[in-house]
mmCIF file with all atom_site columns, C-alpha atoms in Angstrom:
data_model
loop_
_atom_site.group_PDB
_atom_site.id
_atom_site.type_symbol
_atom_site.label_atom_id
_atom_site.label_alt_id
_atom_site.label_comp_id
_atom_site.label_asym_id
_atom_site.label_entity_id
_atom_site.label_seq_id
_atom_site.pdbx_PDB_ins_code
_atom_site.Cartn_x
_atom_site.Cartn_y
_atom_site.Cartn_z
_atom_site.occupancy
_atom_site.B_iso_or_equiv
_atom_site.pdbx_formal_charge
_atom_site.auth_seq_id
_atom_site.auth_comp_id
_atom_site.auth_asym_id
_atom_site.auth_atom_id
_atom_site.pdbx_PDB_model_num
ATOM 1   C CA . UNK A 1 1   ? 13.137  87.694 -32.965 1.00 46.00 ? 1   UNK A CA 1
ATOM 2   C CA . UNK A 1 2   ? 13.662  90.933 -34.908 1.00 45.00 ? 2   UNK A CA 1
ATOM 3   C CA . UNK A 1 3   ? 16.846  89.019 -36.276 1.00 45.00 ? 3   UNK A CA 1
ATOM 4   C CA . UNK A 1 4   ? 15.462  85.895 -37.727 1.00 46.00 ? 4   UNK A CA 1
ATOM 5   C CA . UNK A 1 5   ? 12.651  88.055 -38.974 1.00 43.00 ? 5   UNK A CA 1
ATOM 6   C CA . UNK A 1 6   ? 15.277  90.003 -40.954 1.00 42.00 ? 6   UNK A CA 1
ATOM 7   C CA . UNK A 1 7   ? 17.383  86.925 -41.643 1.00 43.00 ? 7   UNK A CA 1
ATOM 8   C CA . UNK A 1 8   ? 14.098  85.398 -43.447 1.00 47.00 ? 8   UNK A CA 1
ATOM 9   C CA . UNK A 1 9   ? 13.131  87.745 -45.696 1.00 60.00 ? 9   UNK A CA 1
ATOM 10  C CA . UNK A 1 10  ? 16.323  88.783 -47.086 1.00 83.00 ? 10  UNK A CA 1
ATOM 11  C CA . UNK A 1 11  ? 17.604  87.335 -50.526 1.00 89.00 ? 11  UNK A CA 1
ATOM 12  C CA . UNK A 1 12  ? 21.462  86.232 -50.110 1.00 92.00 ? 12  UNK A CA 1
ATOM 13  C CA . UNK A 1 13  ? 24.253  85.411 -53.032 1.00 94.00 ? 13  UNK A CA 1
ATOM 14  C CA . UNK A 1 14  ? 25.657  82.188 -51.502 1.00 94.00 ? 14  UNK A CA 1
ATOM 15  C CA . UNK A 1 15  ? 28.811  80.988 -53.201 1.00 94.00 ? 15  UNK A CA 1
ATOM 16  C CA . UNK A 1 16  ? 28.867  77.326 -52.676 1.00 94.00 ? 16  UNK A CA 1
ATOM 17  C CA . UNK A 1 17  ? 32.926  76.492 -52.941 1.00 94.00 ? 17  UNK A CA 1
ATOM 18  C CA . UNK A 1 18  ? 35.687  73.657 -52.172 1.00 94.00 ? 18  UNK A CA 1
ATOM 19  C CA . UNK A 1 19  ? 39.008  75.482 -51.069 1.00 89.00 ? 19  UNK A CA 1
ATOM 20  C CA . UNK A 1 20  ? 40.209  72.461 -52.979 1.00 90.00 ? 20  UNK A CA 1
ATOM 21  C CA . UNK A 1 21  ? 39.233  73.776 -56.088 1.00 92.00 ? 21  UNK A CA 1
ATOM 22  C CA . UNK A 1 22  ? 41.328  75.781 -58.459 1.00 92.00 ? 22  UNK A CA 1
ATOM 23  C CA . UNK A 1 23  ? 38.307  77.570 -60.276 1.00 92.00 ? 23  UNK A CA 1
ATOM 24  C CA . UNK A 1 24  ? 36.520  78.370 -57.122 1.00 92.00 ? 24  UNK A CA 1
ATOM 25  C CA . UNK A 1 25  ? 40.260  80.116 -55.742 1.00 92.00 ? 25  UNK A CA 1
ATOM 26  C CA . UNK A 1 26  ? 40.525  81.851 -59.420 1.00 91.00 ? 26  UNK A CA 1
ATOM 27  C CA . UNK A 1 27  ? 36.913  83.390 -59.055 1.00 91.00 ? 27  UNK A CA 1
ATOM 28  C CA . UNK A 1 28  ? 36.929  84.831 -55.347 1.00 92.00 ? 28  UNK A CA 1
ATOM 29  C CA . UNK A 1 29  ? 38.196  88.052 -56.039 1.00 93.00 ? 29  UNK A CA 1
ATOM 30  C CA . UNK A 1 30  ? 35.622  88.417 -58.600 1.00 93.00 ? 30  UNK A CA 1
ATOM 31  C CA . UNK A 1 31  ? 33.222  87.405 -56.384 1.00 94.00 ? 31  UNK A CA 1
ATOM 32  C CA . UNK A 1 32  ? 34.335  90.167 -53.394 1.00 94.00 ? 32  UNK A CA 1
ATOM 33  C CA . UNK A 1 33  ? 34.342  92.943 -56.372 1.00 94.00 ? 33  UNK A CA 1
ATOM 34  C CA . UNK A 1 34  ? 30.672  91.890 -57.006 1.00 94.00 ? 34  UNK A CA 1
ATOM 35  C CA . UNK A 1 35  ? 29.794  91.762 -53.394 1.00 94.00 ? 35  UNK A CA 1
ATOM 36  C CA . UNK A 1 36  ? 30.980  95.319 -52.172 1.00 94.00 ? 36  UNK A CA 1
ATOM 37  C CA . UNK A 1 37  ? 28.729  96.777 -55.464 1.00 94.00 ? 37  UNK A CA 1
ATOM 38  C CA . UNK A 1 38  ? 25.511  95.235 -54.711 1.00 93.00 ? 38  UNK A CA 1
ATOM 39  C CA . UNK A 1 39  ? 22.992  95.859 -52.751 1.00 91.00 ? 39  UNK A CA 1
ATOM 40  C CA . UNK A 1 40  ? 22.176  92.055 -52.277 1.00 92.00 ? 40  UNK A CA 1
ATOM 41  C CA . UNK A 1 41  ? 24.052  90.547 -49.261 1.00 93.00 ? 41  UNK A CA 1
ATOM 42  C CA . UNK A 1 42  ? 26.863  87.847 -50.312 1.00 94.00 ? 42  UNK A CA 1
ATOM 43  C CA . UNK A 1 43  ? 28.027  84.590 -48.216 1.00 93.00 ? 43  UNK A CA 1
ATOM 44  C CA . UNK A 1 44  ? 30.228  81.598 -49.262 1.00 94.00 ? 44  UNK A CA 1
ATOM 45  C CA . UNK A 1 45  ? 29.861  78.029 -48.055 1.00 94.00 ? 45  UNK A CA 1
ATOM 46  C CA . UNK A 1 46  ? 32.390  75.576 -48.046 1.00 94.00 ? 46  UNK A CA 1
ATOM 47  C CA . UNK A 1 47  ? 31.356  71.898 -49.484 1.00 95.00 ? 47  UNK A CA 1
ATOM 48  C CA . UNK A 1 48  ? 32.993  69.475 -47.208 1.00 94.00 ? 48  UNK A CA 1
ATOM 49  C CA . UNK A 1 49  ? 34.412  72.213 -44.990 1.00 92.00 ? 49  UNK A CA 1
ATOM 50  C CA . UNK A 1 50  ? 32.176  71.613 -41.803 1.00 92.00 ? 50  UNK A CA 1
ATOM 51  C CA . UNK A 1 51  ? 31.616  68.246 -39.218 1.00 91.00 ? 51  UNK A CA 1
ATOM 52  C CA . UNK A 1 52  ? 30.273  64.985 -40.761 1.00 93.00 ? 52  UNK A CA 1
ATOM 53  C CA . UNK A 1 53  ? 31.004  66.252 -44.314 1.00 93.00 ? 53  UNK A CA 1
ATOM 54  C CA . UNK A 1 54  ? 34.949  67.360 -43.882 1.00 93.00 ? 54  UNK A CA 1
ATOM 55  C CA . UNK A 1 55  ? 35.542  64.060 -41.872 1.00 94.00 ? 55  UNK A CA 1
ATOM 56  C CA . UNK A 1 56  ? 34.424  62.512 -45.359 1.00 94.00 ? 56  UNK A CA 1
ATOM 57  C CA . UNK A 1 57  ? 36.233  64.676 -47.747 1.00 93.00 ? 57  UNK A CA 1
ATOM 58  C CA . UNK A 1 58  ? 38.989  64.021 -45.912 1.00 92.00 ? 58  UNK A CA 1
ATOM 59  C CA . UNK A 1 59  ? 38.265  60.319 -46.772 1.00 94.00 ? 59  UNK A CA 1
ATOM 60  C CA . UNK A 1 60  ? 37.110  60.061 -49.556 1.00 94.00 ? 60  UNK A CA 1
ATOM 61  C CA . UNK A 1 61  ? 38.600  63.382 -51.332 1.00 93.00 ? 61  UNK A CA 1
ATOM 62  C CA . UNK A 1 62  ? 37.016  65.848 -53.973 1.00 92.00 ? 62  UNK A CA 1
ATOM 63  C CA . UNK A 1 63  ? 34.004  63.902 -54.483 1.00 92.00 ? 63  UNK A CA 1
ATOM 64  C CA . UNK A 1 64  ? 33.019  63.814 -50.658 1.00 94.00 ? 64  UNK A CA 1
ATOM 65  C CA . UNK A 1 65  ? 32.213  67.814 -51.849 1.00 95.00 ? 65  UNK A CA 1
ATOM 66  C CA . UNK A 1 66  ? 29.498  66.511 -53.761 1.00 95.00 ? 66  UNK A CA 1
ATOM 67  C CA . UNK A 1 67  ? 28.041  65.161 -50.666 1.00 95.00 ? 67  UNK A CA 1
ATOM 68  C CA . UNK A 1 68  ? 27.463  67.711 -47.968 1.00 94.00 ? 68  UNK A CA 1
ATOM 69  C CA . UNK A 1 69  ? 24.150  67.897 -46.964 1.00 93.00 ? 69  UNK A CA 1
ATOM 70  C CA . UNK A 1 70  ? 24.177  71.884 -46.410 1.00 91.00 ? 70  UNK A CA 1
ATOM 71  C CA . UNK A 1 71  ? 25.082  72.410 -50.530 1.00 92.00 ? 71  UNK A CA 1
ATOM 72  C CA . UNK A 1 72  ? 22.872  69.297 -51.609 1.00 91.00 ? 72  UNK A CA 1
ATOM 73  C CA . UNK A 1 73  ? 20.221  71.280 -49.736 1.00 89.00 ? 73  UNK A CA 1
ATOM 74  C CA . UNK A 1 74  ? 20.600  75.208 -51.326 1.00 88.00 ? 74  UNK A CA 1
ATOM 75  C CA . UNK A 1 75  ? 21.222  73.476 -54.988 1.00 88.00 ? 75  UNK A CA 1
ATOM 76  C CA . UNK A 1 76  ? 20.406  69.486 -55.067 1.00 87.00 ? 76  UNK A CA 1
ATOM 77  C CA . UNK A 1 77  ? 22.076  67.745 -57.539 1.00 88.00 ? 77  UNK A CA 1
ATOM 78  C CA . UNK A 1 78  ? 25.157  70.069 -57.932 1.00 90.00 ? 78  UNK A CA 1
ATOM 79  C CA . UNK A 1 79  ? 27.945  68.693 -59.843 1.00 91.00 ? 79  UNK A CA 1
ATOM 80  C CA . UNK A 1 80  ? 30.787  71.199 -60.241 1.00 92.00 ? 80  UNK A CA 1
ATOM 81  C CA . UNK A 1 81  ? 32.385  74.119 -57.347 1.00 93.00 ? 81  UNK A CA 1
ATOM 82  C CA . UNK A 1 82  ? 31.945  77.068 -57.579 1.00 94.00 ? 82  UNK A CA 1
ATOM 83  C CA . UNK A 1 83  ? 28.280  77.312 -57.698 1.00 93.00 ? 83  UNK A CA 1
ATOM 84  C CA . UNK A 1 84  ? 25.824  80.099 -56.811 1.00 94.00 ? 84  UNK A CA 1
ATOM 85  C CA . UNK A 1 85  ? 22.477  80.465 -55.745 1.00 92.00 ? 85  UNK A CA 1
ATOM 86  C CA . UNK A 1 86  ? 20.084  83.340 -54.745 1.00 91.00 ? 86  UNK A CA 1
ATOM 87  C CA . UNK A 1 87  ? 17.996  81.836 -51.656 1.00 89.00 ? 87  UNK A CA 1
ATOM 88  C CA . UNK A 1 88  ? 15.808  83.131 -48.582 1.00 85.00 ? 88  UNK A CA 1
ATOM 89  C CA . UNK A 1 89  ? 17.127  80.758 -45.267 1.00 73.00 ? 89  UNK A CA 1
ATOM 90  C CA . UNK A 1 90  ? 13.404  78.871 -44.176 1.00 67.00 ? 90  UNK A CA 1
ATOM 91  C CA . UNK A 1 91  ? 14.994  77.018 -41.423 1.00 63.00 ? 91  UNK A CA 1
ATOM 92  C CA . UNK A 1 92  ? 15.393  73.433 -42.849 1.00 67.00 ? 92  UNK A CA 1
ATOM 93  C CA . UNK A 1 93  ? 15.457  74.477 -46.257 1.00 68.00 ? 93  UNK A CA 1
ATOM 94  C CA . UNK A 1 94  ? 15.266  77.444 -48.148 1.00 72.00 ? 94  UNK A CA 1
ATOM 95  C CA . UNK A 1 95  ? 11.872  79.476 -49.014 1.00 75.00 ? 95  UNK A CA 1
ATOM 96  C CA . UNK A 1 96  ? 13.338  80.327 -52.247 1.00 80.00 ? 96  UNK A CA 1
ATOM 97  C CA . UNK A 1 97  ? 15.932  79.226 -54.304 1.00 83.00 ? 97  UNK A CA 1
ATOM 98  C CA . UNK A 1 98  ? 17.357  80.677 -57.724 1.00 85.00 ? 98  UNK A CA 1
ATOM 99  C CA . UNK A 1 99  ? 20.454  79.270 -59.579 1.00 86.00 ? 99  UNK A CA 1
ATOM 100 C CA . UNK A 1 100 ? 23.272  81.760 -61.277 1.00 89.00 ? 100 UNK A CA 1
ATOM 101 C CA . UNK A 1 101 ? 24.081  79.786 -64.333 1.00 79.00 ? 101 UNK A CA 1
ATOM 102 C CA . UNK A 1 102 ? 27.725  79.482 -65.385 1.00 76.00 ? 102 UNK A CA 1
ATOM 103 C CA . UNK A 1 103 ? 30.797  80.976 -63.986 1.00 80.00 ? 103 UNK A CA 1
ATOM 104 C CA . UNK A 1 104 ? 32.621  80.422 -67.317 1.00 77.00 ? 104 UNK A CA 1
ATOM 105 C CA . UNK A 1 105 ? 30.663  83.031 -69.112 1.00 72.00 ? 105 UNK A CA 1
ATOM 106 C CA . UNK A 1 106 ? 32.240  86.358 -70.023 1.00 79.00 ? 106 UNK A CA 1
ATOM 107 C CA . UNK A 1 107 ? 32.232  89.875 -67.763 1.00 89.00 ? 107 UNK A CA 1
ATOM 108 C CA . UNK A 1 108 ? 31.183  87.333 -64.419 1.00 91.00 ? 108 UNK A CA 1
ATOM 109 C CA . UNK A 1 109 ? 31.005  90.175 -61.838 1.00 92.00 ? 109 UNK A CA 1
ATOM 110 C CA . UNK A 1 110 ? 28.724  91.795 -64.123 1.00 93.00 ? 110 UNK A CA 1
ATOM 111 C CA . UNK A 1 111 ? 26.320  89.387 -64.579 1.00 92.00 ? 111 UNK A CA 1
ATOM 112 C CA . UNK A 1 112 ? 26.611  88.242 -60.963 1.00 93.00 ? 112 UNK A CA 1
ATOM 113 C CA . UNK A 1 113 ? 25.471  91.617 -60.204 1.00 94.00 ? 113 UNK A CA 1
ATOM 114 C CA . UNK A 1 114 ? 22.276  91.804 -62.669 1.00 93.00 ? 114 UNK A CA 1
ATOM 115 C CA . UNK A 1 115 ? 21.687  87.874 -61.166 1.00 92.00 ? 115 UNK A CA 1
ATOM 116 C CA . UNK A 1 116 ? 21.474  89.420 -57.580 1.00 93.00 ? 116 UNK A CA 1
ATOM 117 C CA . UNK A 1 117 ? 18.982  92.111 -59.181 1.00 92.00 ? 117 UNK A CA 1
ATOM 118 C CA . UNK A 1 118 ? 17.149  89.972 -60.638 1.00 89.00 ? 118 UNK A CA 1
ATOM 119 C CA . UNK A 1 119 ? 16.772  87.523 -57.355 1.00 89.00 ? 119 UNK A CA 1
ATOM 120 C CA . UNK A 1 120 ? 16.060  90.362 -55.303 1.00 88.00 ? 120 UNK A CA 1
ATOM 121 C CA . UNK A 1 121 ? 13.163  91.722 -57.790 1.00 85.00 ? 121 UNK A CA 1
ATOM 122 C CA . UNK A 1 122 ? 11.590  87.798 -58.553 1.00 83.00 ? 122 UNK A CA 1
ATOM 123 C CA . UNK A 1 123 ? 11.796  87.456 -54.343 1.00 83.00 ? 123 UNK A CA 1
ATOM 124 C CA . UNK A 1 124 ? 9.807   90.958 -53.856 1.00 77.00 ? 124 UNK A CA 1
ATOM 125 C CA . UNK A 1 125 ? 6.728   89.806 -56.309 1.00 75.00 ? 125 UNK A CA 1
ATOM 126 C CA . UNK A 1 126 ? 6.795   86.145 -55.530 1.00 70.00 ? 126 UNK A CA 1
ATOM 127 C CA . UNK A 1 127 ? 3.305   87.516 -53.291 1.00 61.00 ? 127 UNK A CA 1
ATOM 128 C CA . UNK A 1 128 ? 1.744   87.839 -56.904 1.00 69.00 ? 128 UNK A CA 1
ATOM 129 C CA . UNK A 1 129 ? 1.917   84.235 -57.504 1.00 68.00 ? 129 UNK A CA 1
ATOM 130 C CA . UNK A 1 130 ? 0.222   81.034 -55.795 1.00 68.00 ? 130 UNK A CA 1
ATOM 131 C CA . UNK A 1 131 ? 1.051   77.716 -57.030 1.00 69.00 ? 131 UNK A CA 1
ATOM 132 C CA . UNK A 1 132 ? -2.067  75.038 -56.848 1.00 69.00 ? 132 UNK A CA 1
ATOM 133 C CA . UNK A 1 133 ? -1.570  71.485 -57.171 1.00 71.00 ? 133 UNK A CA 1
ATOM 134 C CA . UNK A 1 134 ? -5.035  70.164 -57.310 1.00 74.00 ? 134 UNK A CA 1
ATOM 135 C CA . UNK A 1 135 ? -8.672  71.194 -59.199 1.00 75.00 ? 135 UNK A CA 1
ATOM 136 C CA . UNK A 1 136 ? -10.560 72.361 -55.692 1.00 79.00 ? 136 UNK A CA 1
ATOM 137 C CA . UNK A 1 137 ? -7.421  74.885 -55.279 1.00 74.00 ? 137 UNK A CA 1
ATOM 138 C CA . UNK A 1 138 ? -7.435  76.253 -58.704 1.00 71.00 ? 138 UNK A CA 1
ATOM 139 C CA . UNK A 1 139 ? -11.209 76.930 -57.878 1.00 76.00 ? 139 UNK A CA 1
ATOM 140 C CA . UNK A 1 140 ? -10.515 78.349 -54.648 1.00 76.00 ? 140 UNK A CA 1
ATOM 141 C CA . UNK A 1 141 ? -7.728  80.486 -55.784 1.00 69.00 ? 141 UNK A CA 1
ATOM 142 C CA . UNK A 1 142 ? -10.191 81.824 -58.727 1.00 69.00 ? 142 UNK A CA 1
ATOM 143 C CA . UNK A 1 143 ? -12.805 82.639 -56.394 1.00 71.00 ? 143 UNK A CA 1
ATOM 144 C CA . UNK A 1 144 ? -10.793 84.637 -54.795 1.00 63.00 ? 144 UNK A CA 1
ATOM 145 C CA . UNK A 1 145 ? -10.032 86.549 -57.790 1.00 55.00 ? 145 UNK A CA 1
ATOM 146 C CA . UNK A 1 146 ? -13.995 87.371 -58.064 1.00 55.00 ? 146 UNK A CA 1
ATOM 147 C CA . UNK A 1 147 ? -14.543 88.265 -54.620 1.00 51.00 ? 147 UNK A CA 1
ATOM 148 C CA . UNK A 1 148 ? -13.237 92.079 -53.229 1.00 45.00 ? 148 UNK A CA 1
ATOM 149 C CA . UNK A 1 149 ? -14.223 91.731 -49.799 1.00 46.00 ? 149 UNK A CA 1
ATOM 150 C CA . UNK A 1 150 ? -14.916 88.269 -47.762 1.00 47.00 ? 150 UNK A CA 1
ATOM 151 C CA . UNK A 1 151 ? -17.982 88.417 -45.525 1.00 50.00 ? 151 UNK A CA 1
ATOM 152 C CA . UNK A 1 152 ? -16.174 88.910 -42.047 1.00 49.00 ? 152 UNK A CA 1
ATOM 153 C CA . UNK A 1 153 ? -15.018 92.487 -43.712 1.00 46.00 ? 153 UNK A CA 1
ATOM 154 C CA . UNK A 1 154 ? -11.465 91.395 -44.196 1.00 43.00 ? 154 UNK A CA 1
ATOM 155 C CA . UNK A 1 155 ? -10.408 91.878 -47.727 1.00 42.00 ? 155 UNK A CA 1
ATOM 156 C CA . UNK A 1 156 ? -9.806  89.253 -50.532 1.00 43.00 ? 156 UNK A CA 1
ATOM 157 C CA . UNK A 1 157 ? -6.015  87.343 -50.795 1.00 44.00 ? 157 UNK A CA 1
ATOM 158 C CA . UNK A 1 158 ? -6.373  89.561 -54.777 1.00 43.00 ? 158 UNK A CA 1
ATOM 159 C CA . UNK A 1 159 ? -7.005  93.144 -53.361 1.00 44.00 ? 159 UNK A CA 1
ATOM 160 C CA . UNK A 1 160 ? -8.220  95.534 -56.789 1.00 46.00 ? 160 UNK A CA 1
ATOM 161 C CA . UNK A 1 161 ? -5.939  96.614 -59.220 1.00 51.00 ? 161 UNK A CA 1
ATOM 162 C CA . UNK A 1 162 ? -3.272  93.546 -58.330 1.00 56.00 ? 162 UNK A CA 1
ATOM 163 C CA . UNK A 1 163 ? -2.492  91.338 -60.821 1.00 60.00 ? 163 UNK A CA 1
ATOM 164 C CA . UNK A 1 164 ? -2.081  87.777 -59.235 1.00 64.00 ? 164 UNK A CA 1
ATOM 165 C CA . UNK A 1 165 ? -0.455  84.525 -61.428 1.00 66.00 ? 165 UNK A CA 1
ATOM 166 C CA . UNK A 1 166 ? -2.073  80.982 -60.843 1.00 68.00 ? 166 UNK A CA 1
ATOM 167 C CA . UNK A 1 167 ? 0.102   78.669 -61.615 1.00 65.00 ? 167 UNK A CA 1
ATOM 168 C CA . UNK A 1 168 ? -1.685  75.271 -62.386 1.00 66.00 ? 168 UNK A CA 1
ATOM 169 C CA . UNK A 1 169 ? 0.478   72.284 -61.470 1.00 63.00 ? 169 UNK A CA 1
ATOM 170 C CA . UNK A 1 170 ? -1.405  68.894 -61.601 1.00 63.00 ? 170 UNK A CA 1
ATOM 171 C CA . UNK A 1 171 ? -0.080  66.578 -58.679 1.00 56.00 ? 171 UNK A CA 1
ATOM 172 C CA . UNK A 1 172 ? -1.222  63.282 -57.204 1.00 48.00 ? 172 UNK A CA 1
ATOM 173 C CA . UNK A 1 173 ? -0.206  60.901 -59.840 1.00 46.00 ? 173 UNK A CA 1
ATOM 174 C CA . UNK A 1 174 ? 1.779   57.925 -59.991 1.00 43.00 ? 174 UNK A CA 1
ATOM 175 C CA . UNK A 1 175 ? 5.136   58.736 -59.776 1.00 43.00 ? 175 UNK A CA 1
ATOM 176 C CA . UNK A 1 176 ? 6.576   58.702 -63.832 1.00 44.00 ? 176 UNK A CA 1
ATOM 177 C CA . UNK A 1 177 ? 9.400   60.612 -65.652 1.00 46.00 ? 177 UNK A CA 1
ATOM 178 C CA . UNK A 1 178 ? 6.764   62.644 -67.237 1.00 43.00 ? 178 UNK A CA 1
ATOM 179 C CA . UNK A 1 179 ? 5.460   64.025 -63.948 1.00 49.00 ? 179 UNK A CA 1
ATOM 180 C CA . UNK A 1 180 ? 8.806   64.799 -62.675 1.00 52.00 ? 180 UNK A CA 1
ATOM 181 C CA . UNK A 1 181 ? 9.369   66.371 -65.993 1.00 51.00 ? 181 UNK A CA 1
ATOM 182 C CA . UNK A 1 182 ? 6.030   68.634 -65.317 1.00 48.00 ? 182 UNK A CA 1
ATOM 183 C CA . UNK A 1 183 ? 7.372   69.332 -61.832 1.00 51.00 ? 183 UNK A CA 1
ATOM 184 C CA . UNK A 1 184 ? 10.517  70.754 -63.192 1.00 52.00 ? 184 UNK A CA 1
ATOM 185 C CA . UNK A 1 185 ? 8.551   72.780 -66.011 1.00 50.00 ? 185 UNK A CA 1
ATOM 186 C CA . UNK A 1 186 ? 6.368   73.920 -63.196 1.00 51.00 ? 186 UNK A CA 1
ATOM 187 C CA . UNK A 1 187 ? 9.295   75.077 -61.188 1.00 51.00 ? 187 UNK A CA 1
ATOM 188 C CA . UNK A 1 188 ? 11.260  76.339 -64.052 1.00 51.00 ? 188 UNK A CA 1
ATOM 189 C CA . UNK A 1 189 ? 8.083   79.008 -64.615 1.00 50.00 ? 189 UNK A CA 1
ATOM 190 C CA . UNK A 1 190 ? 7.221   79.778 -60.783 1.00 51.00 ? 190 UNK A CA 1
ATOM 191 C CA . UNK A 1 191 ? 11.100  81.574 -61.190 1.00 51.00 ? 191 UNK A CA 1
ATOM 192 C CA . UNK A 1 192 ? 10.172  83.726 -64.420 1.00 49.00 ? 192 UNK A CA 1
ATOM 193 C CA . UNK A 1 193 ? 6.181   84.379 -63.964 1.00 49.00 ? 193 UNK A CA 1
ATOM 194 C CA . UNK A 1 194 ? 6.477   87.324 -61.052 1.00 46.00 ? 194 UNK A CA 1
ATOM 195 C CA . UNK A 1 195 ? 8.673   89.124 -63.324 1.00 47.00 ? 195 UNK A CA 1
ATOM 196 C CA . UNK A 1 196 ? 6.133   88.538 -66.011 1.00 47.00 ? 196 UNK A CA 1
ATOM 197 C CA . UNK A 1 197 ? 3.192   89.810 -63.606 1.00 44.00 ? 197 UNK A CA 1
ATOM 198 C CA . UNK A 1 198 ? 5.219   92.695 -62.943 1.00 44.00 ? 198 UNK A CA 1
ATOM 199 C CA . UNK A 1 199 ? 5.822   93.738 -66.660 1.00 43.00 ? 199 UNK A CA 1
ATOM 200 C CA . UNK A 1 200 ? 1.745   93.485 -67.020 1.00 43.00 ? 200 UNK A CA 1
ATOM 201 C CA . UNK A 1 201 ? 0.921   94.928 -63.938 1.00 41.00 ? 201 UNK A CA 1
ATOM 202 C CA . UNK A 1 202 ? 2.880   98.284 -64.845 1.00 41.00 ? 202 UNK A CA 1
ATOM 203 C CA . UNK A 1 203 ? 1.445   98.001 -68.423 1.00 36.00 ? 203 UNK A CA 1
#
């Protein structure tokens, strides 16, 4: 479906928001200034506004918010309304996720705007990066960098002249703080390397 095609591989500014909440009624019109300027599509979600969720909001209250499976799933672990995250809908969860830091800081629709920018550039080179998890695809994923052509004629996942990141995350031990700690630096740089590999392919 041509829609769901588009749908997928589109970056969208979703506002995750409580109508309960004072700061997330205070920022809105900033929000709809920074919308109609960029060239990043905007949508708002209420926490505890839909089904299962606003049956327990209404329940339990403001914390309920914290709760709904739809904003535990776009930004898990989210502790405050209104939040915002750049993300690419995959269905059951997103394909890509980036977080807008706070909403506190000074000249918000301005750096709303360069964080939809941003999103939209990091989502357009994420095809420069591969993240492996194991030694066999690190070796894989460096063979590839030596070979231009594969034998059936079909050319090589690195084409000549594109610069492509590796990023090296080791998986498959026990489960420890450290390792989650890893898994959160490894995350942390998948974000920030494809604008790197841009700024060294153009060099």
């Amino acid at each position: 479906d041509d829609d769901d095609d588009a749908r997928n591989n589109n970056v969208w500014i979703v506002m995750l928001y409580s109508p309960s909440c004072s700061m997330s009624r205070a920022m809105a019109p900033l929000v709809e200034l920074a919308a109609k300027r960029s060239a990043v599509p905007f949508g708002a979600y209420p926490c505890g506004g839909h089904g299962h969720a606003a049956a327990e909001k209404k329940r339990r209250g403001f914390a309920a918010v914290f709760d709904d499976p739809v904003c535990k799933m776009v930004e898990p672990g989210f502790t405050e309304t209104p939040r915002f995250a750049a993300l690419v809908d995959g269905g059951d969860a997103p394909t890509f996720r980036l977080f807008y830091d706070s909403v506190r800081a000074p000249d918000f629709t301005k750096k709303l705007l360069d964080f939809s920018d941003r999103a939209q550039r990091i989502f357009a080179l994420h095809t420069l990066m591969d993240v492996v998890q194991s030694d066999d695809a690190l070796d894989d994923a460096l063979d590839d960098n030596d070979d231009d052509d594969k034998d059936d004629g079909s050319s090589s996942s690195l084409s000549r002249g594109v610069l492509k990141v590796v990023l090296y995350v080791p998986g498959g031990r026990p489960s420890s703080k450290l390792q989650q700690d890893e898994v959160a630096l490894g995350q942390a740089i998948a974000g920030f390397a494809p604008s790197v590999a841009a700024k060294l392919r153009e060099a």
